[in-house]
XYZ file of N, CA and C in Angstrom:
315
model
N 0.857 -1.178 0.000
C 0.000 0.000 0.000
C 0.900 1.237 0.000
N 0.543 2.191 -0.822
C 1.369 3.387 -0.877
C 1.041 4.343 0.271
N 1.936 5.290 0.471
C 1.811 6.225 1.595
C 0.531 7.060 1.513
N 0.163 7.464 0.307
C -1.038 8.273 0.137
C -2.293 7.495 0.543
N -2.376 6.226 0.191
C -3.539 5.407 0.564
C -3.606 5.245 2.083
N -2.472 5.091 2.727
C -2.443 4.970 4.187
C -2.984 6.236 4.836
N -2.659 7.385 4.258
C -3.172 8.651 4.774
C -4.702 8.704 4.658
N -5.216 8.272 3.516
C -6.668 8.246 3.320
C -7.337 7.284 4.303
N -6.717 6.148 4.525
C -7.293 5.176 5.450
C -7.298 5.712 6.882
N -6.236 6.417 7.252
C -6.192 7.015 8.586
C -7.274 8.065 8.783
N -7.480 8.878 7.774
C -8.515 9.915 7.867
C -9.913 9.297 7.864
N -10.096 8.226 7.104
C -11.382 7.531 7.103
C -11.661 6.912 8.473
N -10.621 6.381 9.115
C -10.784 5.806 10.453
C -11.195 6.882 11.460
N -10.611 8.077 11.336
C -10.997 9.182 12.213
C -12.469 9.528 12.016
N -12.886 9.609 10.764
C -14.289 9.936 10.487
C -15.226 8.842 10.998
N -14.830 7.582 10.878
C -15.647 6.482 11.406
C -15.798 6.604 12.922
N -14.703 6.947 13.587
C -14.750 7.079 15.048
C -15.684 8.209 15.474
N -15.772 9.258 14.674
C -16.624 10.407 15.002
C -18.060 10.242 14.496
N -18.310 9.204 13.722
C -19.584 9.051 13.016
C -20.718 8.529 13.894
N -20.943 9.175 14.997
C -22.081 8.850 15.868
C -22.431 10.119 16.640
N -23.711 10.446 16.757
C -24.091 11.693 17.437
C -23.559 11.820 18.866
N -23.564 10.734 19.604
C -23.084 10.811 20.994
C -21.576 11.039 21.016
N -20.841 10.361 20.130
C -19.392 10.573 20.092
C -19.064 11.996 19.659
N -19.820 12.527 18.708
C -19.619 13.927 18.311
C -19.857 14.857 19.493
N -20.910 14.577 20.251
C -21.233 15.420 21.405
C -20.138 15.333 22.469
N -19.621 14.140 22.688
C -18.528 13.956 23.651
C -17.298 14.747 23.215
N -16.899 14.581 21.967
C -15.686 15.238 21.469
C -15.843 16.748 21.462
N -16.969 17.225 20.990
C -17.195 18.677 20.974
C -17.206 19.227 22.401
N -17.801 18.487 23.320
C -17.805 18.900 24.721
C -16.405 18.980 25.296
N -15.556 18.009 24.951
C -14.173 18.045 25.429
C -13.429 19.243 24.858
N -13.704 19.580 23.621
C -13.036 20.731 23.009
C -13.522 22.056 23.568
N -14.805 22.163 23.839
C -15.357 23.440 24.291
C -15.308 23.610 25.807
N -15.347 22.517 26.544
C -15.409 22.610 28.006
C -14.138 22.148 28.700
N -13.248 21.543 27.979
C -12.016 21.075 28.589
C -12.097 19.631 29.036
N -11.064 19.196 29.717
C -10.955 17.808 30.156
C -12.030 17.488 31.184
N -12.647 16.323 31.025
C -13.770 15.980 31.901
C -13.791 14.497 32.204
N -14.528 14.161 33.250
C -14.713 12.756 33.591
C -16.094 12.290 33.118
N -16.347 11.005 33.223
C -17.589 10.434 32.721
C -18.804 10.988 33.467
N -18.668 11.220 34.755
C -19.787 11.771 35.531
C -20.228 13.130 35.020
N -19.271 13.966 34.701
C -19.566 15.286 34.157
C -20.226 15.158 32.780
N -19.696 14.257 31.956
C -20.276 14.039 30.628
C -21.700 13.521 30.738
N -21.930 12.645 31.692
C -23.261 12.079 31.910
C -24.276 13.194 32.180
N -23.900 14.148 33.003
C -24.794 15.253 33.341
C -25.043 16.166 32.141
N -24.024 16.389 31.322
C -24.148 17.314 30.201
C -24.730 16.693 28.939
N -24.512 15.408 28.743
C -24.964 14.760 27.514
C -26.332 14.118 27.681
N -26.646 13.707 28.902
C -27.949 13.106 29.139
C -28.017 11.632 28.776
N -26.868 10.970 28.765
C -26.803 9.536 28.499
C -26.255 8.852 29.747
N -26.470 7.543 29.837
C -25.994 6.798 30.997
C -24.476 6.697 30.999
N -23.945 6.439 32.180
C -22.500 6.300 32.325
C -21.985 5.161 31.459
N -22.698 4.048 31.420
C -22.230 2.914 30.621
C -22.234 3.240 29.133
N -23.232 3.970 28.673
C -23.299 4.381 27.266
C -22.115 5.277 26.914
N -21.857 6.270 27.752
C -20.747 7.188 27.511
C -19.417 6.440 27.554
N -19.268 5.535 28.507
C -18.024 4.769 28.627
C -17.763 3.936 27.376
N -18.807 3.341 26.808
C -18.652 2.552 25.580
C -18.174 3.431 24.430
N -18.762 4.617 24.314
C -18.349 5.530 23.252
C -16.931 6.041 23.487
N -16.566 6.294 24.726
C -15.205 6.719 25.039
C -14.187 5.629 24.703
N -14.549 4.371 24.925
C -13.647 3.270 24.566
C -13.399 3.259 23.062
N -14.432 3.504 22.285
C -14.278 3.550 20.816
C -13.394 4.727 20.406
N -13.626 5.881 21.028
C -12.819 7.060 20.715
C -11.359 6.867 21.138
N -11.147 6.232 22.262
C -9.789 5.983 22.747
C -9.075 4.992 21.831
N -9.766 3.944 21.408
C -9.171 2.955 20.511
C -8.761 3.581 19.179
N -9.503 4.594 18.754
C -9.200 5.277 17.495
C -8.157 6.374 17.668
N -7.720 6.615 18.906
C -6.710 7.641 19.163
C -7.263 9.054 19.176
N -8.574 9.178 19.306
C -9.204 10.506 19.332
C -9.079 11.135 20.713
N -9.252 10.330 21.754
C -9.132 10.829 23.122
C -8.075 10.024 23.865
N -7.584 10.611 24.939
C -6.693 9.922 25.855
C -7.211 10.191 27.254
N -6.750 9.386 28.201
C -7.249 9.560 29.561
C -6.102 9.534 30.553
N -6.383 10.093 31.718
C -5.432 10.093 32.827
C -6.212 9.873 34.109
N -5.680 9.054 34.961
C -6.334 8.762 36.240
C -5.855 9.750 37.294
N -6.809 10.226 38.093
C -6.510 11.079 39.231
C -7.334 10.552 40.398
N -6.696 9.793 41.270
C -7.426 9.148 42.358
C -8.366 8.109 41.786
N -9.647 8.224 42.134
C -10.652 7.289 41.629
C -11.251 7.725 40.302
N -10.929 8.903 39.841
C -11.524 9.454 38.620
C -10.603 9.275 37.415
N -11.227 9.128 36.258
C -10.503 9.095 34.991
C -10.957 10.310 34.200
N -10.003 11.107 33.775
C -10.300 12.329 33.024
C -9.881 12.153 31.569
N -10.722 12.615 30.677
C -10.491 12.465 29.241
C -10.187 13.811 28.616
N -9.349 13.757 27.570
C -9.038 14.938 26.789
C -8.776 14.514 25.349
N -8.774 15.466 24.454
C -8.524 15.202 23.049
C -7.062 14.818 22.861
N -6.819 13.739 22.135
C -5.466 13.257 21.907
C -4.938 13.636 20.526
N -5.827 13.785 19.571
C -5.439 14.036 18.187
C -5.815 15.464 17.804
N -4.837 16.334 17.543
C -5.154 17.724 17.217
C -5.960 17.899 15.929
N -5.922 16.927 15.024
C -6.716 17.019 13.796
C -8.213 16.981 14.083
N -8.581 16.419 15.215
C -9.990 16.327 15.587
C -10.607 17.720 15.693
N -9.868 18.660 16.229
C -10.387 20.022 16.394
C -10.754 20.638 15.051
N -9.933 20.417 14.047
C -10.212 20.964 12.716
C -11.472 20.352 12.128
N -11.650 19.057 12.316
C -12.836 18.371 11.793
C -14.098 18.884 12.488
N -14.061 18.975 13.804
C -15.232 19.432 14.563
C -15.530 20.892 14.242
N -14.506 21.712 14.151
C -14.710 23.124 13.798
C -15.383 23.252 12.440
N -14.948 22.463 11.477
C -15.557 22.507 10.138
C -17.006 22.035 10.177
N -17.283 20.988 10.935
C -18.652 20.455 11.011
C -19.635 21.439 11.641
N -19.165 22.173 12.651
C -20.064 23.049 13.408
C -19.895 24.529 13.087
N -19.074 24.851 12.104
C -18.880 26.241 11.722
C -18.235 27.071 12.815
N -17.306 26.459 13.530
C -16.619 27.130 14.630
C -15.159 27.362 14.261
N -14.436 28.038 15.158
C -13.007 28.269 14.962
C -12.233 27.438 15.967
N -11.196 26.790 15.498
C -10.360 25.978 16.390
C -9.810 26.804 17.546
N -9.502 28.066 17.273
C -8.908 28.934 18.287
C -9.828 29.136 19.493
N -11.122 28.906 19.307
C -12.076 29.109 20.392
C -12.172 27.907 21.332
N -11.566 26.800 20.956
C -11.638 25.616 21.803
C -10.694 25.775 22.985
N -11.161 25.346 24.150
C -10.399 25.523 25.389
C -9.361 24.431 25.618
N -9.712 23.211 25.310
C -8.833 22.090 25.654
C -8.467 21.350 24.387
N -7.246 21.593 23.927
C -6.822 20.968 22.690
C -5.353 20.615 22.801
N -5.001 19.440 22.345
C -3.609 19.040 22.316
C -2.893 19.933 21.306
N -1.760 20.457 21.686
C -1.045 21.375 20.791
C -0.515 20.641 19.578
N -0.460 21.360 18.478
C 0.107 20.803 17.236
C 1.599 21.034 17.274
N 2.345 19.966 17.387
C 3.811 20.095 17.445
C 4.443 19.580 16.186
């Protein structure tokens, strides 16, 4: 497989990971509100903890989010800076307005 096809496959995988309304809401919430735990997401999204956790596992497996443990809590944040550009384009927003974003290095 050539390098260009691998790039297309990677971008398609990102879009697949985001291709669910709840996952979009989770990711957009992380970008606009900053790093959060599942309990906070549960209150803001209106879905059960188990539902949110399942979607977070899918996002984590795709490299969209990463997590860090602090005591008994697990906090999630955006892991892939390209996600901000995709979400900004989808919602007509500016990446610069997002509060919690992994820096592009």
